mmCIF file of C-alpha atoms in Angstrom:
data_model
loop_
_atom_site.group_PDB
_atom_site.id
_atom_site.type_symbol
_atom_site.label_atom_id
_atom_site.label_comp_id
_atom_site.label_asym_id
_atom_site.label_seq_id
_atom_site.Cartn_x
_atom_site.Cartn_y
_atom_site.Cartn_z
ATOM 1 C CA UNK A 24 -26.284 85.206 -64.092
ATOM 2 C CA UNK A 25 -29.138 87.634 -63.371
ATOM 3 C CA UNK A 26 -31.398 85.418 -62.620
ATOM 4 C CA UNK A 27 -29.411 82.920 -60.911
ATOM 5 C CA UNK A 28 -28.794 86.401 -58.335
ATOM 6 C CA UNK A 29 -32.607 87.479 -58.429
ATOM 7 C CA UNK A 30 -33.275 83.611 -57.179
ATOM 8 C CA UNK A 31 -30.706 83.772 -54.518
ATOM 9 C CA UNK A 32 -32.308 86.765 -53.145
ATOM 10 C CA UNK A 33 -35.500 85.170 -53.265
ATOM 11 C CA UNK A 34 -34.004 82.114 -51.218
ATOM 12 C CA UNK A 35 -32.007 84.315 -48.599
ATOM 13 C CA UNK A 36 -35.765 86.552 -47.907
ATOM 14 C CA UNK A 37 -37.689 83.386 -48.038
ATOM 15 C CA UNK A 38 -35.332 81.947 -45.375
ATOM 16 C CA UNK A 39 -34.046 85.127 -43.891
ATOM 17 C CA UNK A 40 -37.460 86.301 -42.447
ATOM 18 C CA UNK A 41 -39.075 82.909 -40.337
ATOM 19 C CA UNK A 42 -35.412 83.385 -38.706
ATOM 20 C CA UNK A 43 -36.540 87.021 -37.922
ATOM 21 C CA UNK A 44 -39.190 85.775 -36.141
ATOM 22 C CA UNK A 45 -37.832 82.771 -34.371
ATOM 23 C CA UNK A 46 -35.281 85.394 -33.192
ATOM 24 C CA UNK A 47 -37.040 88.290 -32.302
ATOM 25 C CA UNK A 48 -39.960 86.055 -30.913
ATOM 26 C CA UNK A 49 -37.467 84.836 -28.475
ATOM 27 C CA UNK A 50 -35.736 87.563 -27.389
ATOM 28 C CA UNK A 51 -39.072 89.258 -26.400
ATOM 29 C CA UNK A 52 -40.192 86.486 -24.816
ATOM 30 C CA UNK A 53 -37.429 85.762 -22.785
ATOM 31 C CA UNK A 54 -35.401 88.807 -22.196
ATOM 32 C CA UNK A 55 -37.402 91.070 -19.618
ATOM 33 C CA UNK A 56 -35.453 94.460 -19.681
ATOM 34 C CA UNK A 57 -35.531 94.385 -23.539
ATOM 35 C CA UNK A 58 -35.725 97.873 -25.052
ATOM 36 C CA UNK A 59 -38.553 97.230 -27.474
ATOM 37 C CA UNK A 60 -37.511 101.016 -29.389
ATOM 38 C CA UNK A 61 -34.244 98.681 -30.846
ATOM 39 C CA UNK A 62 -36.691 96.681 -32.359
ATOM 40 C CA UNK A 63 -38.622 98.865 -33.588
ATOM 41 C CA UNK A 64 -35.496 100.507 -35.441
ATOM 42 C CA UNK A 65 -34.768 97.159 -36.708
ATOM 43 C CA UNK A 66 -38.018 96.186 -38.332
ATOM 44 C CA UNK A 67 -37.532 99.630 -40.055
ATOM 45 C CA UNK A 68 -33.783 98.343 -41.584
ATOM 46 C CA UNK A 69 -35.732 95.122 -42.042
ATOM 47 C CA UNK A 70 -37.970 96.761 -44.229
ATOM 48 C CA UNK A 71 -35.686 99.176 -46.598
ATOM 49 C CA UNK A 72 -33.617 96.411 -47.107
ATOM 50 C CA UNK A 73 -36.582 94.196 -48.106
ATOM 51 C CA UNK A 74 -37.521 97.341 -50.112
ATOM 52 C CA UNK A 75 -34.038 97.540 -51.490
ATOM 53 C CA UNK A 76 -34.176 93.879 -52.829
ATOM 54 C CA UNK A 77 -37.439 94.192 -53.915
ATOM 55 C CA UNK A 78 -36.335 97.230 -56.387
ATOM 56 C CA UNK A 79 -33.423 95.242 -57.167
ATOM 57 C CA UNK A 80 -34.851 91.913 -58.126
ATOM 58 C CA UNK A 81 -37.363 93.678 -60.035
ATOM 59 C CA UNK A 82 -34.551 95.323 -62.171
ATOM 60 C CA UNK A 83 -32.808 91.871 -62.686
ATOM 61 C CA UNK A 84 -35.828 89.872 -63.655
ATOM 62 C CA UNK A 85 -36.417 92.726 -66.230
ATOM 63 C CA UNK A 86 -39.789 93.074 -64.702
ATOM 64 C CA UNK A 87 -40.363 96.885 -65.958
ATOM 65 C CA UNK A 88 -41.577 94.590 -69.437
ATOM 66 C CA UNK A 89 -44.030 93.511 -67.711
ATOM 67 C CA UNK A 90 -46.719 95.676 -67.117
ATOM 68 C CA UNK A 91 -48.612 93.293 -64.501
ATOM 69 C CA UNK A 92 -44.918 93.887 -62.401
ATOM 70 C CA UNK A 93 -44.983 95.633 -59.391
ATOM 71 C CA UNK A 94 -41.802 95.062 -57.852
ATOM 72 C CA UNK A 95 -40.306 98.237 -57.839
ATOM 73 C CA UNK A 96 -43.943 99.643 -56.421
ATOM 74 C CA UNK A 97 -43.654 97.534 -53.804
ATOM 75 C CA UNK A 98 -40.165 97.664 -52.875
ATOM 76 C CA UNK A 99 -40.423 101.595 -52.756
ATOM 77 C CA UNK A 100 -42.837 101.395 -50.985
ATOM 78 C CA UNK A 101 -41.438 98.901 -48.325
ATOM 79 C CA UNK A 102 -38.167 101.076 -48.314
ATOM 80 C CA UNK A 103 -40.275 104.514 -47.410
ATOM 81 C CA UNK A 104 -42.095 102.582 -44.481
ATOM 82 C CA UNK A 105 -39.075 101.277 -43.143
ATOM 83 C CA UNK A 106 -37.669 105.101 -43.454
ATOM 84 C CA UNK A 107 -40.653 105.962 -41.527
ATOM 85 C CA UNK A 108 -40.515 103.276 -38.911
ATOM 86 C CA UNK A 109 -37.088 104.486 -38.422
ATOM 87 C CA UNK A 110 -37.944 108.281 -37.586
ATOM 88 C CA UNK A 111 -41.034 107.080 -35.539
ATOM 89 C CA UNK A 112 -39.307 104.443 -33.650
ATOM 90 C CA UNK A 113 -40.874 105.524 -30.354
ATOM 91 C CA UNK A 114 -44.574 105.346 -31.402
ATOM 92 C CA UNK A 115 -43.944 102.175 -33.213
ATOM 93 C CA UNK A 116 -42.065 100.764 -29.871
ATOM 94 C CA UNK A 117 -45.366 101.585 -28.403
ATOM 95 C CA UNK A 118 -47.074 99.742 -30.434
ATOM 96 C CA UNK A 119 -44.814 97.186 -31.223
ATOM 97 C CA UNK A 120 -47.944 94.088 -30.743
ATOM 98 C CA UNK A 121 -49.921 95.396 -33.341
ATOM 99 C CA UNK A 122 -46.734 95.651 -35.838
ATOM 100 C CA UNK A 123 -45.696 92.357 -35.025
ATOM 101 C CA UNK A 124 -49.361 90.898 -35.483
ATOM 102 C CA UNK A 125 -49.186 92.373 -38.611
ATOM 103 C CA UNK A 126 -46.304 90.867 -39.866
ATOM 104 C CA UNK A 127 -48.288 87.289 -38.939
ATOM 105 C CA UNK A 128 -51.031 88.269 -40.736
ATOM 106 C CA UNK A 129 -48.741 88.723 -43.471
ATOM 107 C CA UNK A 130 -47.064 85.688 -43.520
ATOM 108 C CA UNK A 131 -50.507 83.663 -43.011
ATOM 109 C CA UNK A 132 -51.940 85.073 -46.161
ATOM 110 C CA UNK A 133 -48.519 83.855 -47.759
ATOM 111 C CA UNK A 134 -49.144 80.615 -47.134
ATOM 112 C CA UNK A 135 -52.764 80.683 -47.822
ATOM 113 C CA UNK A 136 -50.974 81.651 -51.631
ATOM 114 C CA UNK A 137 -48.692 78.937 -51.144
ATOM 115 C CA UNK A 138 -51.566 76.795 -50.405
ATOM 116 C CA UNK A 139 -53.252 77.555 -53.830
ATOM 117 C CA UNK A 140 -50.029 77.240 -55.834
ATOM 118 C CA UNK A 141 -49.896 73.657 -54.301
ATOM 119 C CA UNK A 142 -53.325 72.842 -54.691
ATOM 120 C CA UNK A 143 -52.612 74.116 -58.792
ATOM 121 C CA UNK A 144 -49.659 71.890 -59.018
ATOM 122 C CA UNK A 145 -51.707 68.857 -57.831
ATOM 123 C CA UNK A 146 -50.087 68.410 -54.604
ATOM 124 C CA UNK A 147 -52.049 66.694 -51.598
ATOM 125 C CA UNK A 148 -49.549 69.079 -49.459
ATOM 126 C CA UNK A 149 -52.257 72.373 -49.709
ATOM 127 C CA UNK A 150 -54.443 70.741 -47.427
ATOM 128 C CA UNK A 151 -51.618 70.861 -44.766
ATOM 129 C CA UNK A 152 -50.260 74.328 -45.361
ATOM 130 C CA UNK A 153 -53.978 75.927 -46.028
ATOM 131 C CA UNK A 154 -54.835 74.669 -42.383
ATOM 132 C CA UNK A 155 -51.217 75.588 -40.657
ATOM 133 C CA UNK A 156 -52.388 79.608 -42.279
ATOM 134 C CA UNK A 157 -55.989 79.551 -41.242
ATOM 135 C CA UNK A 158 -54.734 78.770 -37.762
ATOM 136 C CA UNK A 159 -52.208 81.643 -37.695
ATOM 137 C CA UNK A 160 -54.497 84.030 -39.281
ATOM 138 C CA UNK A 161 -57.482 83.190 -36.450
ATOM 139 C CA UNK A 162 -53.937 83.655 -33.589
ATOM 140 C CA UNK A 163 -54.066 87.174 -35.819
ATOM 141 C CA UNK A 164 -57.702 87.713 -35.179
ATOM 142 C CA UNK A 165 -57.320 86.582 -31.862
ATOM 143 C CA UNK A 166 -54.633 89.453 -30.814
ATOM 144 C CA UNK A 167 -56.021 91.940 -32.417
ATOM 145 C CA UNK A 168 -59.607 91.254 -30.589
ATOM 146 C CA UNK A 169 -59.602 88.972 -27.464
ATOM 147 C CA UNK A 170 -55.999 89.398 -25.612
ATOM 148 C CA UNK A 171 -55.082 93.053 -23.595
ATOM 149 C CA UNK A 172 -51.998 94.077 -22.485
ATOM 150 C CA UNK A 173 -49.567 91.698 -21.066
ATOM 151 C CA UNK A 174 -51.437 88.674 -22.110
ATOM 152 C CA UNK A 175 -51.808 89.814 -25.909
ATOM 153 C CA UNK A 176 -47.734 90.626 -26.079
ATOM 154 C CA UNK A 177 -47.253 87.034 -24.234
ATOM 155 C CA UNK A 178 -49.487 85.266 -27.032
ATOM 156 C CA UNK A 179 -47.985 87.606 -29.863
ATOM 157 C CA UNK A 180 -44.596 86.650 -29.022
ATOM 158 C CA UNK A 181 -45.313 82.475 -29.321
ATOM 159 C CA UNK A 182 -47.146 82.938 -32.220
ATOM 160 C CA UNK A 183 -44.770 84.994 -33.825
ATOM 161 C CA UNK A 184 -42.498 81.917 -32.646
ATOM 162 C CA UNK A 185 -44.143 79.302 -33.921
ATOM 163 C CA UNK A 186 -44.726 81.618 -37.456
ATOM 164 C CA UNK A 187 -41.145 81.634 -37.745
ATOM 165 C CA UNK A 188 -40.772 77.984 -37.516
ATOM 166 C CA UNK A 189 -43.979 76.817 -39.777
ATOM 167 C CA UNK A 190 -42.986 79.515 -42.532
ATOM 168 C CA UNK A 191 -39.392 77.997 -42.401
ATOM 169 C CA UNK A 192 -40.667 74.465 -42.564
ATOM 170 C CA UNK A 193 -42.959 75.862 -45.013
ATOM 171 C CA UNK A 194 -39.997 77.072 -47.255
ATOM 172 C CA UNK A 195 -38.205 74.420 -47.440
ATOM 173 C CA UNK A 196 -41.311 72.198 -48.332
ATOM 174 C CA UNK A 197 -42.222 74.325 -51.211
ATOM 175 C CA UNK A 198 -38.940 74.119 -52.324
ATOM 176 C CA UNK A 199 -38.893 70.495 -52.279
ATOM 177 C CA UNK A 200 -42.017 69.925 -54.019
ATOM 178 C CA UNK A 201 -41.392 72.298 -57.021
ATOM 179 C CA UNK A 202 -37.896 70.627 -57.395
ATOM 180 C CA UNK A 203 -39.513 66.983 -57.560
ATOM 181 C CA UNK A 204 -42.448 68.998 -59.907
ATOM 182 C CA UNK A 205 -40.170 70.592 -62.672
ATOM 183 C CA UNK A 206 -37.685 67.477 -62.415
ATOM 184 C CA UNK A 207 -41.124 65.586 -62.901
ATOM 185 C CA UNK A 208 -41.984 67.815 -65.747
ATOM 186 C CA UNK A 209 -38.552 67.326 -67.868
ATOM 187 C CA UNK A 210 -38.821 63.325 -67.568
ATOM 188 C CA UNK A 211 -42.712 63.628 -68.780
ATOM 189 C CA UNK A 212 -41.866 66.033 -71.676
ATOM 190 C CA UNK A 213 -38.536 63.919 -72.713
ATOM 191 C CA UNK A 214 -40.378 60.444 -72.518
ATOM 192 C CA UNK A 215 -42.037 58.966 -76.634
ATOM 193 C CA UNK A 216 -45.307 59.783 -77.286
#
């Protein structure tokens, strides 16, 4: 039961977050008069709750066994940023770009590890996802460096677009492929030696 909940939670952030971006990519995009401060207040919820599920998971899995763990570190520590995006909602609405490229960084270097689980399982699939994360970690570089101003929000909110959509293409692949892997595993283990 505990892990079958720890799993779900996995699922719902895995899924829950490229639909973040899709959304909020959008919505910044497209909606002119947006007040970026709401946002800002929202990636701060975003982040205690991520913090909150963190703490819980790692409670669940019985992780605190484990002394290589770091759930609850990281969930804590999630849950006090988000606090502090929260009260500083202003200053982070100000700078809002550099959050948000961030957050693509992030999500890059997730599927650069997704990448080398893929490549450890055997898959021909890393090639594919360890290109699709060098590309948005160079977008990354490339806001941080090249684009100003208008431009560099413009380009950060289509990136963070497209993000959303290869992490949640992403997600469901890896899903997918460690089904087929551990249903692959059972037949190999069952069949005479």
């Amino acid at each position: 039961m505990n892990k079958k909940l720890s799993m779900d939670l996995s699922a719902v952030f895995t899924f829950l977050f490229p639909v973040i971006y899709i959304v909020l990519g959008l919505l910044l995009l497209v909606v002119d008069e947006i007040n970026t401060k709401v946002f800002a207040y929202l990636l701060g919820m975003a982040a205690m709750v991520l913090g909150a599920a963190l703490i819980i998971q790692y409670f669940l899995r019985r992780q605190y066994l484990d002394v290589h763990a770091y759930g609850f570190a990281l969930g804590a520590f999630a849950a006090v940023i988000g606090f502090c995006i929260m009260l500083e909602s202003d200053a982070i609405a100000d700078s809002l770009t550099i959050v948000l490229n961030l957050c693509i960084m992030l999500t890059s270097l997730i599927k650069v590890q997704n990448a080398i689980q893929l490549r450890c399982i055997k898959s021909v699939m890393w090639i594919p996802v360890l290109v699709v994360s060098c590309i948005f970690l160079l977008c990354s570089v490339l806001i941080a460096t090249v684009f100003e101003d208008e431009a560099r929000d413009i380009f950060t909110y289509v990136v963070l677009i497209c993000d959303g959509l290869a992490s949640f293409a992403n997600a469901i692949m890896l899903r997918i492929i460690f089904r087929l892997k551990a249903t692959e595993d059972v037949g190999n283990a069952m069949e005479p030696v």
